[in-house]
Amino acid sequence: MIKILGIESSCDETGVAICFDNQLQAHCLYSQIDLHKLYGGVVPELASRDHLRKIIPLIDQCLVQAKIFKSQLDAIAYTAGPGLNGALLVGASVANALGYALNKPVIPVHHLEGHLLSPLLSENKPPFPFLALLVSGGHTQIILVQTIAHYQLLGESLDDAAGEAFDKTAKMLGLPYPGGKHLAELATKGKDCYKLPRPMINSKNLTMSFSGLKTAVMILINNLQQQGVDLEQEKNNIAASIETAIIEVLVKKILLASELTGINNVVIAGGVSANQSLRAKLKSNKNIQLYVAPLEFCTDNGAMIALAGFYRYQQAKFNYSFSVFPRFELINA
Ligand code: KG4
Ligand code: ZN
């Protein structure tokens, strides 16, 4: 049995996990959200310092949970990018130091590959090939996953990511960082009564665009304020209108991808895949079979890195270079 330690430190979550083959054995996560909340977004320097404080104790804790010693590990996988340079370097340094000390291979993992494969952590695993709607804070992409390490980018957002659209519009509503989850909570109590734009929804390709939503929401809020409407009372409806606009575009595009490729196994991954309304819309669609990661593994975590590390180890697709790539293309990674 192959024992892999996975380390995630690309942004504001320190995640550590251990997989025995493709089975998750232990995982520990420390979220820095409370630290960055004060500033309304991630402060890179604070993120790096906090990863540094937490990473070793988390690894120790995870080894105890998995009931193994460091020396029993077969390899160490870490997120090599994309992400914040300093934050990535913390995970990369610790992984490489451990690998050097234990004389074990070190596997750089693409963060998005981790997200992409995270539904394989569920009981109900997607069969290959499948389509993946990757919706995180930094990326919105539709990817054809032929098999491990064979990925084809079919379409993506030209500008803001879906998670970014959630977070930035949530900020306009005065919600704390990261706003996606909070906005989704308000949306459950509201109605889609303000028709916000759904850019490119009817284009016959898989390209998306979310940056215009910020302007539309800003104009809506200004108009409501000028009309003397109490924003506090309208927040739920505005949130529901924003969420519906984003989700309708995502649903339409992934269904179009299924139509164009003839593949109906669909995976949603990345932080926005935790969104209940997106899950419900796709789950109830009879034309596709939906696969998702367990909720706790939708946002950043070490489990997805350990799992991707295991598959890369199996294929011997790794090298010993010590590198991080703040900007990193998944295709051909
Ligand atoms: O994958 P992730 O943890 O980090 C990146 O790799 O970017 O995704 C974080 C994103 C944030 O934009 C956050 O607001 C969004 O996922 N998010 C949600 C929900 N939970 C997290 N967006 C909508 N609804 C949610 N329930
Ligand atoms: Zn992520």
Coordinates of N, CA and C in Angstrom, one line a residue, residues 2 22 46 75 91 94 140 154 196 232 264 280 285 299 302:
I2 N 0.5 2.2 -0.9 CA 1.3 3.4 -1.0 C 0.8 4.5 0.0
N22 N -5.7 5.1 -2.8 CA -6.6 6.2 -3.1 C -7.6 6.4 -2.0
L46 N 0.7 37.9 5.3 CA 0.2 37.3 6.5 C -0.1 35.8 6.2
A75 N 5.8 8.9 -0.2 CA 6.1 10.1 -1.0 C 5.4 11.3 -0.4
G91 N 4.7 25.5 1.6 CA 4.4 24.1 1.4 C 5.5 23.3 0.7
V94 N 8.6 22.8 3.0 CA 8.4 21.7 3.9 C 8.4 20.4 3.3
T140 N -12.7 29.5 -13.5 CA -14.0 29.0 -14.0 C -13.7 28.3 -15.3
L154 N -12.1 23.0 -22.4 CA -13.1 23.2 -23.4 C -13.6 24.6 -23.4
L196 N -30.7 40.3 -13.4 CA -29.3 40.7 -13.6 C -28.8 40.1 -14.9
E232 N -31.2 46.8 3.6 CA -31.1 45.7 4.5 C -32.3 44.7 4.2
N264 N -22.0 12.4 -20.5 CA -23.0 12.9 -19.5 C -22.5 12.7 -18.1
A280 N -28.2 21.3 -6.7 CA -29.6 20.9 -6.8 C -30.0 21.0 -8.3
N285 N -31.2 17.4 -13.2 CA -31.2 17.4 -14.6 C -31.0 15.9 -15.1
T299 N -13.9 23.2 -1.0 CA -12.9 24.3 -0.8 C -11.5 23.7 -0.6
G302 N -6.1 19.5 2.0 CA -4.9 18.6 1.7 C -5.3 17.3 1.1

